[in-house]
Amino acid sequence: MPAPNEPSAQNHLDAQNDVSAASEASQPSATTQPAASAARDVSDASAERAHRARSGRRAAMLPGLLLIAATGVALVLANSAASGAWHGVVEARLGPLTVHEWVAEWLLAVFFFVTGVELREEFSRGSLSTPRRALTPIMAALGGMVVPALIFVAFTAGGSAAHGWAIPTATDIAFAVSLLALVAPGVPAPARAFLLALAVADDLFAMIVLAVFYTPGLHPTIVAVALGLLIGPWVRPRLCRMLQQLSTWIVVPAFALVSAGVPLWGGDAGEVSDAAVGTGGAGADVSAGADPVFFGVFLGLVVGKPVGIILATWLVQRIGRAWSDSRARRAGTAVGQRTPASVSWPDLWVVALLAGVGFTMSLLVAQLAFSGGDADAALHTEHATLGVLAASFIAPVLAAIAYRLLRRRRK
C-alpha cells in the first residue's frame, strides 16, 4: 500500500493524459492549417493584383507626362529670350522641307500607321467588331464631332476662319487614355474600355475628314493610315510593338515640341518670336482673346465634346430602350435605361470631359486648315493652337473635379 504522499498509478496516468491534451491543444488542428494557408494565399494574391494595377496605372501615365513635358518645353522656349533661336531651328530647312514639316508630315506618319493598325484590330476583333458593340461608341464619336463643329462655326461664321471647323472635333487617344490614369485612376474598367472605343471611332472619322477636306493629293499621314488598315494583319507583332513604342515615346512628343511653341500673349513679333511654329512668320499682332478661332476651338473641345458625346449616347439608349423593354417583357424581367457596357452616367461624364483633349490631331488639322501663308492664316493657326493647348489643360482638370465629386458621392 503506497504512502499517503506518493501518487498512485491512476493519478500518474491522469497526469500524463492531461499533458498530452495540453500539447494537442497548443498545436493547430489538421483542418485549421489549410484554412490559414489558403487565407494567406488569397491575401498575397490580392496584394499582388493591387501592385500590378498600381504599376499598370503608373505605366499608363508616363506617355501623358512626357507629352506634357514636351509641350511645356516648347511653350517656355517660344516665350523666352531663346525664342528666335528656337524657331530658327524648327524652321531650318533640311533638303526640300523644314524641320517642322519633316516631323509634322513624315515622322508623324508613324503615328498614323500605328493608328491604322489599331483601327483594323478594333474592327476585326476589338470593341468595334460587331454592330451591337460598335453602335454606341460610333454614335458617341459622331456626336462628339458634330457639336464642337457647330460651336466653332457659330463663332467664325461668315469668315475664312470657318474652314477650320474640324479642329475641335478630334480626340487624342493616347493622351486621353494616359490622362485618365492620371486624373481618374479608380474609374471602372468598362468606362476605360468605352473611352478607348470612342477614341478609336473618333480617329476613324477624323481620318476621313482629314482626307476629304484638308489634304488634296496623297498626304503622308493619309497614306500611312491606309497602309495600316490594309497590311495591319500581316505586320509582325514585334514590329508593331516597336512602331507603337516609337510613336509613343518619340514621334508624338517630337510633334508636340515643334508644334506647341506659340506665344502666350500678344505683342511685337520681334519681341516674342519671329514666327509661330508652322505659321509662316507672323507674330501675335492680335491677341487670342480677340480672335473667334480661339474661343471656337476652346469651347468646342471643352464644352462641345462632352455635351455631344452625352447627348448622342443618351439618344442611342433612348431609341433602343423600347426594343430592350419589349425583349424584357417577353423574358419576364425589367430593364431600365442603361449606359454602354454597364458604365454609369457619372463615369460617362468623366470620360466625356476627358475626350476634350484634342492635341495631336487637332494641332495637325489647325496647321492644314490655315496653311495659306498669309498673316491672317498665321494668326488663326497660332490662336487655334492656343485653343487646343488650353482645352487640353482644362478638360483633364474638369474630368478630375468630376471624378473627385463622384468618389465623394459614392462614399
mmCIF file of C-alpha atoms in Angstrom:
data_model
loop_
_atom_site.group_PDB
_atom_site.id
_atom_site.type_symbol
_atom_site.label_atom_id
_atom_site.label_comp_id
_atom_site.label_asym_id
_atom_site.label_seq_id
_atom_site.Cartn_x
_atom_site.Cartn_y
_atom_site.Cartn_z
ATOM 1 C CA MET A 1 0.000 0.000 0.000
ATOM 2 C CA PRO A 2 1.532 3.291 -1.088
ATOM 3 C CA ALA A 3 2.375 6.019 1.342
ATOM 4 C CA PRO A 4 -0.046 8.928 1.572
ATOM 5 C CA ASN A 5 2.402 11.375 -0.106
ATOM 6 C CA GLU A 6 3.117 9.169 -3.167
ATOM 7 C CA PRO A 7 0.852 9.369 -6.255
ATOM 8 C CA SER A 8 -0.991 6.262 -7.234
ATOM 9 C CA ALA A 9 -0.606 4.670 -10.695
ATOM 10 C CA GLN A 10 -4.010 6.011 -11.661
ATOM 11 C CA ASN A 11 -3.016 9.548 -10.692
ATOM 12 C CA HIS A 12 0.163 9.214 -12.727
ATOM 13 C CA LEU A 13 -1.832 8.090 -15.768
ATOM 14 C CA ASP A 14 -4.260 11.006 -15.381
ATOM 15 C CA ALA A 15 -1.343 13.426 -15.258
ATOM 16 C CA GLN A 16 0.072 12.013 -18.480
ATOM 17 C CA ASN A 17 -3.306 12.376 -20.180
ATOM 18 C CA ASP A 18 -3.531 16.000 -19.063
ATOM 19 C CA VAL A 19 -0.089 16.757 -20.510
ATOM 20 C CA SER A 20 -0.989 15.117 -23.832
ATOM 21 C CA ALA A 21 -4.250 17.046 -24.045
ATOM 22 C CA ALA A 22 -2.482 20.317 -23.351
ATOM 23 C CA SER A 23 0.131 19.545 -26.013
ATOM 24 C CA GLU A 24 -2.559 18.760 -28.598
ATOM 25 C CA ALA A 25 -4.454 21.927 -27.717
ATOM 26 C CA SER A 26 -1.357 24.025 -28.238
ATOM 27 C CA GLN A 27 -0.935 22.749 -31.834
ATOM 28 C CA PRO A 28 -3.267 23.786 -34.721
ATOM 29 C CA SER A 29 -5.575 21.089 -35.911
ATOM 30 C CA ALA A 30 -5.267 19.490 -39.303
ATOM 31 C CA THR A 31 -8.321 21.398 -40.525
ATOM 32 C CA THR A 32 -7.166 24.873 -39.408
ATOM 33 C CA GLN A 33 -3.738 24.652 -41.089
ATOM 34 C CA PRO A 34 -5.021 24.521 -44.720
ATOM 35 C CA ALA A 35 -7.567 27.273 -43.970
ATOM 36 C CA ALA A 36 -4.889 29.602 -42.634
ATOM 37 C CA SER A 37 -2.647 28.806 -45.591
ATOM 38 C CA ALA A 38 -5.483 29.482 -48.037
ATOM 39 C CA ALA A 39 -6.231 32.809 -46.345
ATOM 40 C CA ARG A 40 -2.573 33.815 -46.674
ATOM 41 C CA ASP A 41 -2.596 32.803 -50.359
ATOM 42 C CA VAL A 42 -5.712 34.892 -51.016
ATOM 43 C CA SER A 43 -4.172 37.866 -49.213
ATOM 44 C CA ASP A 44 -0.923 37.536 -51.160
ATOM 45 C CA ALA A 45 -2.808 37.232 -54.450
ATOM 46 C CA SER A 46 -4.867 40.343 -53.655
ATOM 47 C CA ALA A 47 -1.747 42.291 -52.773
ATOM 48 C CA GLU A 48 -0.084 41.162 -56.000
ATOM 49 C CA ARG A 49 -3.104 42.198 -58.088
ATOM 50 C CA ALA A 50 -3.184 45.595 -56.372
ATOM 51 C CA HIS A 51 0.551 46.022 -57.028
ATOM 52 C CA ARG A 52 0.121 45.133 -60.708
ATOM 53 C CA ALA A 53 -2.819 47.541 -61.004
ATOM 54 C CA ARG A 54 -0.759 50.375 -59.493
ATOM 55 C CA SER A 55 2.171 49.558 -61.751
ATOM 56 C CA GLY A 56 -0.128 49.493 -64.784
ATOM 57 C CA ARG A 57 -1.582 52.891 -63.896
ATOM 58 C CA ARG A 58 1.885 54.376 -63.433
ATOM 59 C CA ALA A 59 2.992 52.962 -66.787
ATOM 60 C CA ALA A 60 -0.124 54.368 -68.468
ATOM 61 C CA MET A 61 0.617 57.822 -67.025
ATOM 62 C CA LEU A 62 4.134 58.072 -68.444
ATOM 63 C CA PRO A 63 3.277 58.861 -72.108
ATOM 64 C CA GLY A 64 0.924 61.628 -70.989
ATOM 65 C CA LEU A 65 3.508 63.074 -68.644
ATOM 66 C CA LEU A 66 6.117 63.022 -71.417
ATOM 67 C CA LEU A 67 3.712 64.819 -73.741
ATOM 68 C CA ILE A 68 3.007 67.440 -71.080
ATOM 69 C CA ALA A 69 6.748 67.925 -70.586
ATOM 70 C CA ALA A 70 7.375 68.330 -74.331
ATOM 71 C CA THR A 71 4.561 70.876 -74.578
ATOM 72 C CA GLY A 72 5.905 72.769 -71.576
ATOM 73 C CA VAL A 73 9.395 72.919 -73.061
ATOM 74 C CA ALA A 74 8.013 74.218 -76.373
ATOM 75 C CA LEU A 75 5.992 76.937 -74.632
ATOM 76 C CA VAL A 76 8.918 78.018 -72.467
ATOM 77 C CA LEU A 77 11.255 78.251 -75.447
ATOM 78 C CA ALA A 78 8.689 80.155 -77.523
ATOM 79 C CA ASN A 79 8.125 82.706 -74.760
ATOM 80 C CA SER A 80 11.703 83.312 -73.662
ATOM 81 C CA ALA A 81 14.742 85.133 -74.917
ATOM 82 C CA ALA A 82 15.665 81.947 -76.803
ATOM 83 C CA SER A 83 12.516 82.049 -78.936
ATOM 84 C CA GLY A 84 14.284 83.404 -82.023
ATOM 85 C CA ALA A 85 16.967 80.723 -81.927
ATOM 86 C CA TRP A 86 14.412 78.007 -81.213
ATOM 87 C CA HIS A 87 12.159 78.948 -84.128
ATOM 88 C CA GLY A 88 15.241 79.239 -86.287
ATOM 89 C CA VAL A 89 15.965 75.575 -85.557
ATOM 90 C CA VAL A 90 12.374 74.484 -86.130
ATOM 91 C CA GLU A 91 12.099 76.368 -89.408
ATOM 92 C CA ALA A 92 15.576 75.383 -90.659
ATOM 93 C CA ARG A 93 15.481 73.587 -93.993
ATOM 94 C CA LEU A 94 16.670 70.014 -94.348
ATOM 95 C CA GLY A 95 16.536 69.337 -98.049
ATOM 96 C CA PRO A 96 13.113 70.161 -99.516
ATOM 97 C CA LEU A 97 11.323 70.579 -96.148
ATOM 98 C CA THR A 98 11.798 72.365 -92.855
ATOM 99 C CA VAL A 99 12.374 70.517 -89.597
ATOM 100 C CA HIS A 100 8.775 71.209 -88.630
ATOM 101 C CA GLU A 101 7.474 69.837 -91.938
ATOM 102 C CA TRP A 102 9.578 66.677 -91.672
ATOM 103 C CA VAL A 103 8.154 65.992 -88.217
ATOM 104 C CA ALA A 104 4.543 67.018 -88.909
ATOM 105 C CA GLU A 105 4.254 65.170 -92.207
ATOM 106 C CA TRP A 106 6.722 62.304 -92.407
ATOM 107 C CA LEU A 107 7.692 61.410 -88.857
ATOM 108 C CA LEU A 108 4.064 61.717 -87.762
ATOM 109 C CA ALA A 109 3.223 59.148 -90.432
ATOM 110 C CA VAL A 110 4.480 56.502 -87.987
ATOM 111 C CA PHE A 111 1.778 57.582 -85.540
ATOM 112 C CA PHE A 112 -0.883 57.361 -88.241
ATOM 113 C CA PHE A 113 0.329 53.946 -89.408
ATOM 114 C CA VAL A 114 0.030 52.623 -85.848
ATOM 115 C CA THR A 115 -3.417 54.225 -85.635
ATOM 116 C CA GLY A 116 -4.435 52.419 -88.832
ATOM 117 C CA VAL A 117 -3.252 49.079 -87.432
ATOM 118 C CA GLU A 118 -5.190 49.705 -84.210
ATOM 119 C CA LEU A 119 -8.306 50.639 -86.159
ATOM 120 C CA ARG A 120 -8.079 47.401 -88.148
ATOM 121 C CA GLU A 121 -7.648 45.432 -84.924
ATOM 122 C CA GLU A 122 -10.642 47.071 -83.244
ATOM 123 C CA PHE A 123 -12.879 46.477 -86.256
ATOM 124 C CA SER A 124 -11.803 42.857 -86.674
ATOM 125 C CA ARG A 125 -11.587 41.601 -83.081
ATOM 126 C CA GLY A 126 -11.982 44.519 -80.704
ATOM 127 C CA SER A 127 -14.597 46.907 -79.382
ATOM 128 C CA LEU A 128 -15.978 47.740 -82.847
ATOM 129 C CA SER A 129 -16.075 44.197 -84.218
ATOM 130 C CA THR A 130 -19.876 43.765 -84.143
ATOM 131 C CA PRO A 131 -22.650 46.260 -84.948
ATOM 132 C CA ARG A 132 -24.148 45.896 -81.483
ATOM 133 C CA ARG A 133 -20.851 46.671 -79.729
ATOM 134 C CA ALA A 134 -19.879 49.417 -82.148
ATOM 135 C CA LEU A 135 -23.148 51.336 -82.319
ATOM 136 C CA THR A 136 -22.905 53.395 -79.142
ATOM 137 C CA PRO A 137 -19.183 54.333 -79.389
ATOM 138 C CA ILE A 138 -19.581 55.275 -83.055
ATOM 139 C CA MET A 139 -22.642 57.422 -82.417
ATOM 140 C CA ALA A 140 -20.974 58.990 -79.371
ATOM 141 C CA ALA A 141 -17.924 59.810 -81.511
ATOM 142 C CA LEU A 142 -20.165 61.399 -84.160
ATOM 143 C CA GLY A 143 -21.962 63.449 -81.519
ATOM 144 C CA GLY A 144 -18.594 64.485 -80.132
ATOM 145 C CA MET A 145 -17.645 65.794 -83.570
ATOM 146 C CA VAL A 146 -20.872 67.459 -84.711
ATOM 147 C CA VAL A 147 -21.479 69.632 -81.628
ATOM 148 C CA PRO A 148 -17.900 71.036 -81.451
ATOM 149 C CA ALA A 149 -18.004 71.769 -85.191
ATOM 150 C CA LEU A 150 -21.279 73.671 -84.761
ATOM 151 C CA ILE A 151 -19.818 75.688 -81.884
ATOM 152 C CA PHE A 152 -16.757 76.587 -83.946
ATOM 153 C CA VAL A 153 -18.875 77.638 -86.938
ATOM 154 C CA ALA A 154 -21.099 79.718 -84.655
ATOM 155 C CA PHE A 155 -18.045 81.739 -83.628
ATOM 156 C CA THR A 156 -16.456 82.023 -87.075
ATOM 157 C CA ALA A 157 -19.478 82.120 -89.417
ATOM 158 C CA GLY A 158 -19.071 84.382 -92.397
ATOM 159 C CA GLY A 159 -15.269 84.477 -92.324
ATOM 160 C CA SER A 160 -12.454 82.491 -93.854
ATOM 161 C CA ALA A 161 -11.646 81.002 -90.441
ATOM 162 C CA ALA A 162 -14.783 78.844 -90.676
ATOM 163 C CA HIS A 163 -12.696 76.479 -92.815
ATOM 164 C CA GLY A 164 -11.137 75.254 -89.577
ATOM 165 C CA TRP A 165 -14.425 73.742 -88.318
ATOM 166 C CA ALA A 166 -12.814 70.300 -87.856
ATOM 167 C CA ILE A 167 -10.118 71.482 -85.417
ATOM 168 C CA PRO A 168 -12.141 70.866 -82.224
ATOM 169 C CA THR A 169 -13.658 67.585 -83.427
ATOM 170 C CA ALA A 170 -10.753 65.236 -82.629
ATOM 171 C CA THR A 171 -9.730 63.335 -79.506
ATOM 172 C CA ASP A 172 -6.105 62.383 -78.891
ATOM 173 C CA ILE A 173 -6.495 58.708 -77.981
ATOM 174 C CA ALA A 174 -3.042 58.183 -76.450
ATOM 175 C CA PHE A 175 -3.070 61.414 -74.461
ATOM 176 C CA ALA A 176 -6.643 60.904 -73.228
ATOM 177 C CA VAL A 177 -6.007 57.344 -72.014
ATOM 178 C CA SER A 178 -2.802 58.429 -70.266
ATOM 179 C CA LEU A 179 -4.558 61.325 -68.575
ATOM 180 C CA LEU A 180 -7.402 59.045 -67.473
ATOM 181 C CA ALA A 181 -4.876 57.007 -65.487
ATOM 182 C CA LEU A 182 -3.510 60.243 -64.052
ATOM 183 C CA VAL A 183 -6.656 62.185 -63.088
ATOM 184 C CA ALA A 184 -9.166 59.357 -62.536
ATOM 185 C CA PRO A 185 -7.239 56.194 -61.603
ATOM 186 C CA GLY A 186 -10.233 54.489 -59.993
ATOM 187 C CA VAL A 187 -12.601 54.720 -62.962
ATOM 188 C CA PRO A 188 -14.084 51.247 -63.621
ATOM 189 C CA ALA A 189 -12.742 49.120 -66.468
ATOM 190 C CA PRO A 190 -15.938 49.455 -68.602
ATOM 191 C CA ALA A 191 -15.530 53.236 -68.594
ATOM 192 C CA ARG A 192 -11.913 52.895 -69.733
ATOM 193 C CA ALA A 193 -12.991 50.485 -72.476
ATOM 194 C CA PHE A 194 -15.677 52.920 -73.632
ATOM 195 C CA LEU A 195 -13.162 55.788 -73.820
ATOM 196 C CA LEU A 196 -10.859 53.598 -75.913
ATOM 197 C CA ALA A 197 -13.657 52.542 -78.276
ATOM 198 C CA LEU A 198 -14.898 56.126 -78.517
ATOM 199 C CA ALA A 199 -11.429 57.455 -79.295
ATOM 200 C CA VAL A 200 -10.827 54.762 -81.927
ATOM 201 C CA ALA A 201 -14.099 55.619 -83.683
ATOM 202 C CA ASP A 202 -13.219 59.305 -83.359
ATOM 203 C CA ASP A 203 -9.855 58.637 -85.010
ATOM 204 C CA LEU A 204 -11.571 56.901 -87.908
ATOM 205 C CA PHE A 205 -13.886 59.856 -88.587
ATOM 206 C CA ALA A 206 -11.006 62.308 -88.109
ATOM 207 C CA MET A 207 -9.020 60.470 -90.799
ATOM 208 C CA ILE A 208 -11.974 60.686 -93.183
ATOM 209 C CA VAL A 209 -12.399 64.416 -92.517
ATOM 210 C CA LEU A 210 -8.667 64.970 -92.940
ATOM 211 C CA ALA A 211 -8.606 63.128 -96.260
ATOM 212 C CA VAL A 212 -11.730 64.741 -97.714
ATOM 213 C CA PHE A 213 -11.431 68.363 -96.578
ATOM 214 C CA TYR A 214 -7.796 69.158 -95.768
ATOM 215 C CA THR A 215 -5.323 67.067 -97.746
ATOM 216 C CA PRO A 216 -5.537 67.370 -101.544
ATOM 217 C CA GLY A 217 -3.452 64.633 -103.036
ATOM 218 C CA LEU A 218 -1.701 61.847 -101.156
ATOM 219 C CA HIS A 219 -0.648 63.324 -97.839
ATOM 220 C CA PRO A 220 1.860 61.094 -95.973
ATOM 221 C CA THR A 221 -0.432 60.759 -92.948
ATOM 222 C CA ILE A 222 -3.357 59.505 -95.058
ATOM 223 C CA VAL A 223 -1.122 57.044 -96.902
ATOM 224 C CA ALA A 224 0.156 55.787 -93.539
ATOM 225 C CA VAL A 225 -3.370 55.215 -92.222
ATOM 226 C CA ALA A 226 -4.361 53.382 -95.397
ATOM 227 C CA LEU A 227 -1.295 51.157 -95.155
ATOM 228 C CA GLY A 228 -2.057 50.420 -91.510
ATOM 229 C CA LEU A 229 -5.623 49.421 -92.385
ATOM 230 C CA LEU A 230 -4.570 47.285 -95.338
ATOM 231 C CA ILE A 231 -1.483 45.464 -94.095
ATOM 232 C CA GLY A 232 -2.173 45.570 -90.354
ATOM 233 C CA PRO A 233 -2.959 41.813 -90.055
ATOM 234 C CA TRP A 234 0.321 40.907 -91.744
ATOM 235 C CA VAL A 235 2.556 43.137 -89.632
ATOM 236 C CA ARG A 236 4.654 41.085 -87.249
ATOM 237 C CA PRO A 237 3.608 41.681 -83.621
ATOM 238 C CA ARG A 238 7.182 42.510 -82.652
ATOM 239 C CA LEU A 239 7.446 45.149 -85.407
ATOM 240 C CA CYS A 240 4.047 46.551 -84.473
ATOM 241 C CA ARG A 241 5.087 46.889 -80.824
ATOM 242 C CA MET A 242 8.335 48.565 -81.865
ATOM 243 C CA LEU A 243 6.480 51.096 -84.029
ATOM 244 C CA GLN A 244 3.979 51.715 -81.253
ATOM 245 C CA GLN A 245 6.778 52.444 -78.797
ATOM 246 C CA LEU A 246 8.463 54.697 -81.365
ATOM 247 C CA SER A 247 5.205 56.587 -81.857
ATOM 248 C CA THR A 248 4.533 56.923 -78.122
ATOM 249 C CA TRP A 249 7.973 57.896 -76.882
ATOM 250 C CA ILE A 250 9.498 59.790 -79.829
ATOM 251 C CA VAL A 251 7.087 60.745 -82.629
ATOM 252 C CA VAL A 252 4.217 62.335 -80.702
ATOM 253 C CA PRO A 253 6.456 64.193 -78.184
ATOM 254 C CA ALA A 254 8.571 65.481 -81.091
ATOM 255 C CA PHE A 255 5.433 66.730 -82.820
ATOM 256 C CA ALA A 256 4.359 68.480 -79.620
ATOM 257 C CA LEU A 257 7.807 70.026 -79.312
ATOM 258 C CA VAL A 258 7.738 71.592 -82.781
ATOM 259 C CA SER A 259 4.019 72.444 -82.867
ATOM 260 C CA ALA A 260 3.123 73.745 -79.406
ATOM 261 C CA GLY A 261 5.649 76.598 -79.291
ATOM 262 C CA VAL A 262 3.398 79.624 -79.722
ATOM 263 C CA PRO A 263 3.433 82.991 -77.890
ATOM 264 C CA LEU A 264 1.043 83.129 -74.944
ATOM 265 C CA TRP A 265 0.456 86.879 -75.249
ATOM 266 C CA GLY A 266 0.177 89.497 -77.942
ATOM 267 C CA GLY A 267 2.926 91.893 -78.824
ATOM 268 C CA ASP A 268 5.534 92.756 -81.355
ATOM 269 C CA ALA A 269 6.638 89.797 -83.396
ATOM 270 C CA GLY A 270 10.261 90.586 -82.830
ATOM 271 C CA GLU A 271 9.810 90.656 -79.057
ATOM 272 C CA VAL A 272 8.082 87.318 -78.806
ATOM 273 C CA SER A 273 9.016 85.300 -81.839
ATOM 274 C CA ASP A 274 9.767 85.788 -85.462
ATOM 275 C CA ALA A 275 7.381 83.025 -86.450
ATOM 276 C CA ALA A 276 4.827 80.864 -84.770
ATOM 277 C CA VAL A 277 5.707 77.261 -85.479
ATOM 278 C CA GLY A 278 4.193 76.249 -88.780
ATOM 279 C CA THR A 279 2.568 79.636 -89.353
ATOM 280 C CA GLY A 280 4.938 81.117 -91.885
ATOM 281 C CA GLY A 281 6.354 84.051 -89.933
ATOM 282 C CA ALA A 282 3.584 86.185 -88.422
ATOM 283 C CA GLY A 283 3.712 87.299 -84.831
ATOM 284 C CA ALA A 284 0.895 87.678 -82.360
ATOM 285 C CA ASP A 285 -0.296 91.095 -83.554
ATOM 286 C CA VAL A 286 -3.828 90.254 -82.452
ATOM 287 C CA SER A 287 -4.407 88.646 -79.064
ATOM 288 C CA ALA A 288 -6.100 85.260 -78.939
ATOM 289 C CA GLY A 289 -8.950 86.821 -76.957
ATOM 290 C CA ALA A 290 -9.869 88.970 -79.980
ATOM 291 C CA ASP A 291 -9.897 86.046 -82.420
ATOM 292 C CA PRO A 292 -13.078 83.910 -82.528
ATOM 293 C CA VAL A 293 -10.932 80.977 -83.656
ATOM 294 C CA PHE A 294 -9.536 80.621 -80.128
ATOM 295 C CA PHE A 295 -12.977 80.547 -78.495
ATOM 296 C CA GLY A 296 -14.402 78.273 -81.184
ATOM 297 C CA VAL A 297 -11.644 75.720 -80.641
ATOM 298 C CA PHE A 298 -11.532 76.007 -76.852
ATOM 299 C CA LEU A 299 -15.284 75.841 -76.229
ATOM 300 C CA GLY A 300 -15.731 73.254 -78.958
ATOM 301 C CA LEU A 301 -13.374 70.885 -77.156
ATOM 302 C CA VAL A 302 -14.191 71.689 -73.525
ATOM 303 C CA VAL A 303 -17.973 72.073 -73.885
ATOM 304 C CA GLY A 304 -18.942 70.659 -77.276
ATOM 305 C CA LYS A 305 -17.113 67.355 -76.928
ATOM 306 C CA PRO A 306 -18.684 66.158 -73.651
ATOM 307 C CA VAL A 307 -22.131 67.535 -74.492
ATOM 308 C CA GLY A 308 -22.092 65.875 -77.920
ATOM 309 C CA ILE A 309 -20.929 62.540 -76.507
ATOM 310 C CA ILE A 310 -23.513 62.519 -73.702
ATOM 311 C CA LEU A 311 -26.380 63.604 -75.970
ATOM 312 C CA ALA A 312 -25.547 61.014 -78.636
ATOM 313 C CA THR A 313 -25.193 58.246 -76.042
ATOM 314 C CA TRP A 314 -28.484 59.223 -74.413
ATOM 315 C CA LEU A 315 -30.198 59.293 -77.789
ATOM 316 C CA VAL A 316 -28.930 55.828 -78.745
ATOM 317 C CA GLN A 317 -30.025 54.424 -75.393
ATOM 318 C CA ARG A 318 -33.372 56.165 -75.638
ATOM 319 C CA ILE A 319 -34.108 54.848 -79.116
ATOM 320 C CA GLY A 320 -33.083 51.331 -78.132
ATOM 321 C CA ARG A 321 -34.990 51.365 -74.865
ATOM 322 C CA ALA A 322 -38.352 50.403 -76.379
ATOM 323 C CA TRP A 323 -36.776 47.407 -78.077
ATOM 324 C CA SER A 324 -34.985 46.395 -74.884
ATOM 325 C CA ASP A 325 -38.150 46.751 -72.811
ATOM 326 C CA SER A 326 -40.045 44.629 -75.313
ATOM 327 C CA ARG A 327 -37.465 41.865 -75.015
ATOM 328 C CA ALA A 328 -37.501 42.190 -71.225
ATOM 329 C CA ARG A 329 -41.277 41.826 -71.080
ATOM 330 C CA ARG A 330 -41.108 38.693 -73.183
ATOM 331 C CA ALA A 331 -38.424 37.316 -70.862
ATOM 332 C CA GLY A 332 -40.343 38.360 -67.752
ATOM 333 C CA THR A 333 -37.714 40.805 -66.471
ATOM 334 C CA ALA A 334 -37.480 44.583 -66.181
ATOM 335 C CA VAL A 335 -34.921 46.675 -67.985
ATOM 336 C CA GLY A 336 -34.091 50.265 -67.077
ATOM 337 C CA GLN A 337 -32.160 52.849 -69.006
ATOM 338 C CA ARG A 338 -28.508 51.788 -69.137
ATOM 339 C CA THR A 339 -25.332 53.265 -70.452
ATOM 340 C CA PRO A 340 -22.958 51.230 -72.683
ATOM 341 C CA ALA A 341 -21.244 48.219 -71.137
ATOM 342 C CA SER A 342 -22.763 48.995 -67.722
ATOM 343 C CA VAL A 343 -20.963 52.334 -67.494
ATOM 344 C CA SER A 344 -22.702 54.621 -65.024
ATOM 345 C CA TRP A 345 -23.739 58.068 -66.226
ATOM 346 C CA PRO A 346 -21.369 59.843 -63.785
ATOM 347 C CA ASP A 347 -18.443 57.726 -65.052
ATOM 348 C CA LEU A 348 -19.524 58.516 -68.595
ATOM 349 C CA TRP A 349 -19.334 62.235 -67.807
ATOM 350 C CA VAL A 350 -15.735 61.809 -66.603
ATOM 351 C CA VAL A 351 -14.819 60.044 -69.841
ATOM 352 C CA ALA A 352 -16.702 62.581 -71.981
ATOM 353 C CA LEU A 353 -14.942 65.519 -70.328
ATOM 354 C CA LEU A 354 -11.569 63.889 -70.929
ATOM 355 C CA ALA A 355 -12.426 63.435 -74.614
ATOM 356 C CA GLY A 356 -11.935 67.207 -74.900
ATOM 357 C CA VAL A 357 -8.182 66.573 -75.159
ATOM 358 C CA GLY A 358 -7.704 67.037 -78.910
ATOM 359 C CA PHE A 359 -3.971 67.732 -79.110
ATOM 360 C CA THR A 360 -2.166 65.768 -81.859
ATOM 361 C CA MET A 361 -4.951 65.545 -84.423
ATOM 362 C CA SER A 362 -6.358 68.993 -83.616
ATOM 363 C CA LEU A 363 -2.936 70.606 -83.950
ATOM 364 C CA LEU A 364 -2.403 68.905 -87.302
ATOM 365 C CA VAL A 365 -5.819 69.980 -88.610
ATOM 366 C CA ALA A 366 -5.136 73.563 -87.473
ATOM 367 C CA GLN A 367 -1.924 73.656 -89.478
ATOM 368 C CA LEU A 368 -3.578 72.169 -92.557
ATOM 369 C CA ALA A 369 -6.741 74.299 -92.330
ATOM 370 C CA PHE A 370 -4.853 77.605 -92.168
ATOM 371 C CA SER A 371 -1.961 76.861 -94.489
ATOM 372 C CA GLY A 372 -2.476 79.857 -96.766
ATOM 373 C CA GLY A 373 0.770 81.519 -95.722
ATOM 374 C CA ASP A 374 -0.711 84.999 -95.251
ATOM 375 C CA ALA A 375 -0.822 86.928 -91.980
ATOM 376 C CA ASP A 376 -4.431 86.022 -91.189
ATOM 377 C CA ALA A 377 -3.785 82.315 -91.683
ATOM 378 C CA ALA A 378 -0.711 82.541 -89.466
ATOM 379 C CA LEU A 379 -2.671 84.205 -86.662
ATOM 380 C CA HIS A 380 -5.522 81.736 -86.974
ATOM 381 C CA THR A 381 -3.076 78.838 -86.728
ATOM 382 C CA GLU A 382 -1.447 80.363 -83.675
ATOM 383 C CA HIS A 383 -4.740 81.052 -81.904
ATOM 384 C CA ALA A 384 -6.160 77.657 -82.817
ATOM 385 C CA THR A 385 -3.033 76.088 -81.291
ATOM 386 C CA LEU A 386 -3.543 78.106 -78.123
ATOM 387 C CA GLY A 387 -7.162 76.959 -78.015
ATOM 388 C CA VAL A 388 -6.114 73.312 -78.339
ATOM 389 C CA LEU A 389 -3.477 73.680 -75.624
ATOM 390 C CA ALA A 390 -5.866 75.468 -73.265
ATOM 391 C CA ALA A 391 -8.539 72.829 -73.813
ATOM 392 C CA SER A 392 -6.011 70.028 -73.302
ATOM 393 C CA PHE A 393 -5.267 71.566 -69.891
ATOM 394 C CA ILE A 394 -8.799 72.468 -68.785
ATOM 395 C CA ALA A 395 -10.520 69.252 -69.943
ATOM 396 C CA PRO A 396 -8.454 66.969 -67.641
ATOM 397 C CA VAL A 397 -8.936 69.427 -64.766
ATOM 398 C CA LEU A 398 -12.714 69.262 -65.212
ATOM 399 C CA ALA A 399 -12.557 65.469 -65.507
ATOM 400 C CA ALA A 400 -10.525 65.299 -62.273
ATOM 401 C CA ILE A 401 -13.052 67.506 -60.461
ATOM 402 C CA ALA A 402 -15.942 65.379 -61.719
ATOM 403 C CA TYR A 403 -14.125 62.234 -60.621
ATOM 404 C CA ARG A 404 -13.461 63.592 -57.111
ATOM 405 C CA LEU A 405 -17.103 64.636 -56.723
ATOM 406 C CA LEU A 406 -18.181 61.205 -57.929
ATOM 407 C CA ARG A 407 -15.992 59.438 -55.386
ATOM 408 C CA ARG A 408 -17.246 61.675 -52.583
ATOM 409 C CA ARG A 409 -20.838 60.918 -53.571
ATOM 410 C CA ARG A 410 -20.213 57.160 -53.623
ATOM 411 C CA LYS A 411 -18.677 57.248 -50.144
#
